[in-house]
PDB file of C-alpha atoms in Angstrom:
ATOM      1  CA  UNK R   1      58.894 -50.350 -93.801  1.00  0.00           C
ATOM      2  CA  UNK R   2      59.462 -47.680 -91.179  1.00  0.00           C
ATOM      3  CA  UNK R   3      62.643 -45.814 -91.534  1.00  0.00           C
ATOM      4  CA  UNK R   4      64.289 -44.253 -88.530  1.00  0.00           C
ATOM      5  CA  UNK R   5      65.265 -40.665 -88.749  1.00  0.00           C
ATOM      6  CA  UNK R   6      68.607 -39.445 -87.479  1.00  0.00           C
ATOM      7  CA  UNK R   7      66.772 -37.552 -84.748  1.00  0.00           C
ATOM      8  CA  UNK R   8      64.867 -40.625 -83.530  1.00  0.00           C
ATOM      9  CA  UNK R   9      66.310 -42.136 -80.413  1.00  0.00           C
ATOM     10  CA  UNK R  10      64.757 -45.338 -79.231  1.00  0.00           C
ATOM     11  CA  UNK R  11      67.415 -46.248 -76.769  1.00  0.00           C
ATOM     12  CA  UNK R  12      66.380 -47.170 -73.226  1.00  0.00           C
ATOM     13  CA  UNK R  13      68.409 -44.199 -72.017  1.00  0.00           C
ATOM     14  CA  UNK R  14      66.086 -41.706 -73.700  1.00  0.00           C
ATOM     15  CA  UNK R  15      62.999 -43.458 -72.298  1.00  0.00           C
ATOM     16  CA  UNK R  16      64.505 -43.241 -68.832  1.00  0.00           C
ATOM     17  CA  UNK R  17      65.352 -39.587 -69.376  1.00  0.00           C
ATOM     18  CA  UNK R  18      61.778 -38.885 -70.529  1.00  0.00           C
ATOM     19  CA  UNK R  19      60.357 -40.684 -67.504  1.00  0.00           C
ATOM     20  CA  UNK R  20      62.719 -38.780 -65.211  1.00  0.00           C
ATOM     21  CA  UNK R  21      61.712 -35.493 -66.852  1.00  0.00           C
ATOM     22  CA  UNK R  22      58.003 -36.281 -66.422  1.00  0.00           C
ATOM     23  CA  UNK R  23      58.525 -37.219 -62.751  1.00  0.00           C
ATOM     24  CA  UNK R  24      60.457 -33.992 -62.204  1.00  0.00           C
ATOM     25  CA  UNK R  25      57.680 -31.952 -63.855  1.00  0.00           C
ATOM     26  CA  UNK R  26      55.013 -33.659 -61.714  1.00  0.00           C
ATOM     27  CA  UNK R  27      57.082 -33.028 -58.609  1.00  0.00           C
ATOM     28  CA  UNK R  28      57.547 -29.368 -59.568  1.00  0.00           C
ATOM     29  CA  UNK R  29      53.821 -28.914 -60.219  1.00  0.00           C
ATOM     30  CA  UNK R  30      52.943 -30.590 -56.913  1.00  0.00           C
ATOM     31  CA  UNK R  31      55.438 -28.443 -55.025  1.00  0.00           C
ATOM     32  CA  UNK R  32      54.117 -25.289 -56.691  1.00  0.00           C
ATOM     33  CA  UNK R  33      50.516 -26.253 -55.911  1.00  0.00           C
ATOM     34  CA  UNK R  34      51.291 -27.065 -52.274  1.00  0.00           C
ATOM     35  CA  UNK R  35      53.307 -23.852 -51.876  1.00  0.00           C
ATOM     36  CA  UNK R  36      50.462 -21.809 -53.338  1.00  0.00           C
ATOM     37  CA  UNK R  37      47.929 -23.479 -51.053  1.00  0.00           C
ATOM     38  CA  UNK R  38      50.164 -22.896 -48.038  1.00  0.00           C
ATOM     39  CA  UNK R  39      50.562 -19.206 -48.896  1.00  0.00           C
ATOM     40  CA  UNK R  40      46.804 -18.818 -49.396  1.00  0.00           C
ATOM     41  CA  UNK R  41      46.159 -20.512 -46.044  1.00  0.00           C
ATOM     42  CA  UNK R  42      48.676 -18.298 -44.237  1.00  0.00           C
ATOM     43  CA  UNK R  43      47.310 -15.103 -45.791  1.00  0.00           C
ATOM     44  CA  UNK R  44      43.736 -16.198 -45.092  1.00  0.00           C
ATOM     45  CA  UNK R  45      44.555 -17.054 -41.489  1.00  0.00           C
ATOM     46  CA  UNK R  46      46.303 -13.725 -40.993  1.00  0.00           C
ATOM     47  CA  UNK R  47      43.340 -11.866 -42.481  1.00  0.00           C
ATOM     48  CA  UNK R  48      40.876 -13.795 -40.312  1.00  0.00           C
ATOM     49  CA  UNK R  49      42.988 -13.162 -37.221  1.00  0.00           C
ATOM     50  CA  UNK R  50      43.210  -9.451 -38.001  1.00  0.00           C
ATOM     51  CA  UNK R  51      39.476  -9.252 -38.687  1.00  0.00           C
ATOM     52  CA  UNK R  52      38.648 -11.130 -35.488  1.00  0.00           C
ATOM     53  CA  UNK R  53      40.879  -8.773 -33.534  1.00  0.00           C
ATOM     54  CA  UNK R  54      39.174  -5.766 -35.081  1.00  0.00           C
ATOM     55  CA  UNK R  55      35.690  -7.072 -34.402  1.00  0.00           C
ATOM     56  CA  UNK R  56      36.416  -7.989 -30.802  1.00  0.00           C
ATOM     57  CA  UNK R  57      38.120  -4.628 -30.306  1.00  0.00           C
ATOM     58  CA  UNK R  58      35.107  -2.764 -31.645  1.00  0.00           C
ATOM     59  CA  UNK R  59      32.649  -4.764 -29.558  1.00  0.00           C
ATOM     60  CA  UNK R  60      34.583  -4.464 -26.308  1.00  0.00           C
ATOM     61  CA  UNK R  61      32.865  -3.583 -23.097  1.00  0.00           C
ATOM     62  CA  UNK R  62      33.608  -0.167 -21.610  1.00  0.00           C
ATOM     63  CA  UNK R  63      37.172   0.257 -20.428  1.00  0.00           C
ATOM     64  CA  UNK R  64      38.118  -1.036 -17.014  1.00  0.00           C
ATOM     65  CA  UNK R  65      41.297  -1.601 -15.101  1.00  0.00           C
ATOM     66  CA  UNK R  66      42.393  -4.350 -12.758  1.00  0.00           C
ATOM     67  CA  UNK R  67      42.832  -3.169  -9.182  1.00  0.00           C
ATOM     68  CA  UNK R  68      43.365  -4.876  -5.859  1.00  0.00           C
ATOM     69  CA  UNK R  69      40.637  -4.225  -3.307  1.00  0.00           C
ATOM     70  CA  UNK R  70      40.943  -4.160   0.499  1.00  0.00           C
ATOM     71  CA  UNK R  71      40.715  -7.957   0.727  1.00  0.00           C
ATOM     72  CA  UNK R  72      43.499  -8.264  -1.866  1.00  0.00           C
ATOM     73  CA  UNK R  73      41.164  -9.530  -4.562  1.00  0.00           C
ATOM     74  CA  UNK R  74      41.737  -8.443  -8.120  1.00  0.00           C
ATOM     75  CA  UNK R  75      38.603  -6.709  -9.358  1.00  0.00           C
ATOM     76  CA  UNK R  76      37.588  -4.739 -12.418  1.00  0.00           C
ATOM     77  CA  UNK R  77      36.944  -1.081 -11.829  1.00  0.00           C
ATOM     78  CA  UNK R  78      35.451   1.089 -14.567  1.00  0.00           C
ATOM     79  CA  UNK R  79      37.784   3.698 -15.942  1.00  0.00           C
ATOM     80  CA  UNK R  80      36.398   7.113 -16.674  1.00  0.00           C
ATOM     81  CA  UNK R  81      37.161   8.150 -20.193  1.00  0.00           C
ATOM     82  CA  UNK R  82      37.804  11.839 -20.482  1.00  0.00           C
ATOM     83  CA  UNK R  83      38.152  13.838 -23.609  1.00  0.00           C
ATOM     84  CA  UNK R  84      41.413  15.612 -24.224  1.00  0.00           C
ATOM     85  CA  UNK R  85      41.666  19.192 -25.307  1.00  0.00           C
ATOM     86  CA  UNK R  86      39.538  20.008 -28.303  1.00  0.00           C
ATOM     87  CA  UNK R  87      41.557  20.115 -31.500  1.00  0.00           C
ATOM     88  CA  UNK R  88      41.091  22.934 -33.914  1.00  0.00           C
ATOM     89  CA  UNK R  89      39.471  22.249 -37.252  1.00  0.00           C
ATOM     90  CA  UNK R  90      41.927  21.961 -40.109  1.00  0.00           C
ATOM     91  CA  UNK R  91      41.283  24.307 -43.008  1.00  0.00           C
ATOM     92  CA  UNK R  92      43.176  25.475 -46.068  1.00  0.00           C
ATOM     93  CA  UNK R  93      43.762  28.803 -44.313  1.00  0.00           C
ATOM     94  CA  UNK R  94      44.923  27.112 -41.089  1.00  0.00           C
ATOM     95  CA  UNK R  95      46.441  23.782 -42.155  1.00  0.00           C
ATOM     96  CA  UNK R  96      48.194  21.268 -39.957  1.00  0.00           C
ATOM     97  CA  UNK R  97      51.914  22.077 -39.864  1.00  0.00           C
ATOM     98  CA  UNK R  98      53.851  18.873 -40.623  1.00  0.00           C
ATOM     99  CA  UNK R  99      57.651  18.577 -40.562  1.00  0.00           C
ATOM    100  CA  UNK R 100      59.168  15.553 -42.299  1.00  0.00           C
ATOM    101  CA  UNK R 101      62.874  15.085 -41.625  1.00  0.00           C
ATOM    102  CA  UNK R 102      65.631  12.516 -41.643  1.00  0.00           C
ATOM    103  CA  UNK R 103      68.366  10.874 -43.663  1.00  0.00           C
ATOM    104  CA  UNK R 104      68.061   9.106 -47.019  1.00  0.00           C
ATOM    105  CA  UNK R 105      65.086   7.131 -45.678  1.00  0.00           C
ATOM    106  CA  UNK R 106      63.274  10.447 -45.307  1.00  0.00           C
ATOM    107  CA  UNK R 107      64.418  11.159 -48.852  1.00  0.00           C
ATOM    108  CA  UNK R 108      62.232   8.218 -49.872  1.00  0.00           C
ATOM    109  CA  UNK R 109      59.349   8.854 -47.474  1.00  0.00           C
ATOM    110  CA  UNK R 110      59.248  12.653 -47.415  1.00  0.00           C
ATOM    111  CA  UNK R 111      58.296  13.640 -50.964  1.00  0.00           C
ATOM    112  CA  UNK R 112      55.480  11.090 -51.217  1.00  0.00           C
ATOM    113  CA  UNK R 113      54.112  11.730 -47.739  1.00  0.00           C
ATOM    114  CA  UNK R 114      54.404  15.477 -48.268  1.00  0.00           C
ATOM    115  CA  UNK R 115      52.563  15.291 -51.593  1.00  0.00           C
ATOM    116  CA  UNK R 116      49.801  13.055 -50.222  1.00  0.00           C
ATOM    117  CA  UNK R 117      49.383  15.247 -47.137  1.00  0.00           C
ATOM    118  CA  UNK R 118      49.404  18.466 -49.163  1.00  0.00           C
ATOM    119  CA  UNK R 119      46.815  17.055 -51.580  1.00  0.00           C
ATOM    120  CA  UNK R 120      44.309  16.953 -48.710  1.00  0.00           C
ATOM    121  CA  UNK R 121      44.348  20.734 -48.713  1.00  0.00           C
ATOM    122  CA  UNK R 122      44.532  20.904 -44.923  1.00  0.00           C
ATOM    123  CA  UNK R 123      48.180  19.945 -44.309  1.00  0.00           C
ATOM    124  CA  UNK R 124      51.225  22.133 -44.927  1.00  0.00           C
ATOM    125  CA  UNK R 125      54.244  19.813 -45.043  1.00  0.00           C
ATOM    126  CA  UNK R 126      57.878  20.913 -44.796  1.00  0.00           C
ATOM    127  CA  UNK R 127      60.359  18.279 -45.889  1.00  0.00           C
ATOM    128  CA  UNK R 128      64.102  17.979 -45.222  1.00  0.00           C
ATOM    129  CA  UNK R 129      66.521  15.098 -45.718  1.00  0.00           C
ATOM    130  CA  UNK R 130      70.269  14.477 -45.771  1.00  0.00           C
ATOM    131  CA  UNK R 131      72.209  11.616 -47.337  1.00  0.00           C
ATOM    132  CA  UNK R 132      73.583  10.375 -44.006  1.00  0.00           C
ATOM    133  CA  UNK R 133      72.044  10.282 -40.550  1.00  0.00           C
ATOM    134  CA  UNK R 134      75.105  11.758 -38.880  1.00  0.00           C
ATOM    135  CA  UNK R 135      74.945   9.115 -36.160  1.00  0.00           C
ATOM    136  CA  UNK R 136      78.515   8.039 -36.821  1.00  0.00           C
ATOM    137  CA  UNK R 137      79.838  11.566 -37.219  1.00  0.00           C
ATOM    138  CA  UNK R 138      77.815  14.457 -35.759  1.00  0.00           C
ATOM    139  CA  UNK R 139      80.398  16.739 -37.376  1.00  0.00           C
ATOM    140  CA  UNK R 140      78.994  15.651 -40.745  1.00  0.00           C
ATOM    141  CA  UNK R 141      75.426  16.520 -39.802  1.00  0.00           C
ATOM    142  CA  UNK R 142      74.009  17.034 -36.337  1.00  0.00           C
ATOM    143  CA  UNK R 143      70.340  16.037 -36.439  1.00  0.00           C
ATOM    144  CA  UNK R 144      69.613  16.816 -32.779  1.00  0.00           C
ATOM    145  CA  UNK R 145      70.830  20.385 -33.278  1.00  0.00           C
ATOM    146  CA  UNK R 146      69.082  20.784 -36.646  1.00  0.00           C
ATOM    147  CA  UNK R 147      65.805  19.279 -35.442  1.00  0.00           C
ATOM    148  CA  UNK R 148      65.798  21.515 -32.361  1.00  0.00           C
ATOM    149  CA  UNK R 149      66.262  24.649 -34.451  1.00  0.00           C
ATOM    150  CA  UNK R 150      63.712  23.592 -37.099  1.00  0.00           C
ATOM    151  CA  UNK R 151      61.099  22.633 -34.523  1.00  0.00           C
ATOM    152  CA  UNK R 152      61.545  26.001 -32.809  1.00  0.00           C
ATOM    153  CA  UNK R 153      61.385  27.865 -36.129  1.00  0.00           C
ATOM    154  CA  UNK R 154      58.497  26.000 -37.785  1.00  0.00           C
ATOM    155  CA  UNK R 155      56.485  25.032 -34.681  1.00  0.00           C
ATOM    156  CA  UNK R 156      55.021  21.936 -36.356  1.00  0.00           C
ATOM    157  CA  UNK R 157      51.965  20.258 -34.909  1.00  0.00           C
ATOM    158  CA  UNK R 158      53.059  16.863 -36.237  1.00  0.00           C
ATOM    159  CA  UNK R 159      56.494  15.413 -37.000  1.00  0.00           C
ATOM    160  CA  UNK R 160      57.588  12.457 -39.118  1.00  0.00           C
ATOM    161  CA  UNK R 161      61.286  11.785 -38.453  1.00  0.00           C
ATOM    162  CA  UNK R 162      63.080   8.746 -39.819  1.00  0.00           C
ATOM    163  CA  UNK R 163      66.745   7.780 -39.867  1.00  0.00           C
ATOM    164  CA  UNK R 164      68.493   4.486 -40.404  1.00  0.00           C
ATOM    165  CA  UNK R 165      71.465   3.234 -38.484  1.00  0.00           C
ATOM    166  CA  UNK R 166      73.320   1.762 -41.422  1.00  0.00           C
ATOM    167  CA  UNK R 167      76.074   4.387 -41.289  1.00  0.00           C
ATOM    168  CA  UNK R 168      76.813   3.738 -37.636  1.00  0.00           C
ATOM    169  CA  UNK R 169      80.205   2.009 -37.366  1.00  0.00           C
ATOM    170  CA  UNK R 170      80.219  -1.528 -36.077  1.00  0.00           C
ATOM    171  CA  UNK R 171      83.077  -1.982 -33.654  1.00  0.00           C
ATOM    172  CA  UNK R 172      84.434  -5.505 -33.433  1.00  0.00           C
ATOM    173  CA  UNK R 173      86.941  -6.537 -30.850  1.00  0.00           C
TER     174      UNK R 173
END
């Protein structure tokens, strides 16, 4: 004779609950699988698109521009590519002067960028940040004035400047 334990529940309600739970689990697994497949397809498509763009860019014909000739036809005309001024070689004795400035966003970007750039041995970064951009109150900090003086003083060859606009007041009317 089989004895029922106090924990045994053979009511139809528990069988329905078990069936509902199993359906819910199957539905969750299916949704997770479909979501994963969709993400993989999107990432794969984006990668293929980027790769195709890179390949076609690298294999492009020489540069040309569209011009209108005397008969008002649009024609391709080759563009002469000229080299700009020759850049000096970067060395440890004559590194690239880099100024990194801005608000708290620069406080996040500046130290890492400065460290990475300095680790090359051919970049001399100078980093400066303030907690607020001063956009809302130039009396708090005037970036245009500060940047002008720092650029004149340091004479950087490259600048990374980043500020957010989150402290700018939103006027509603």
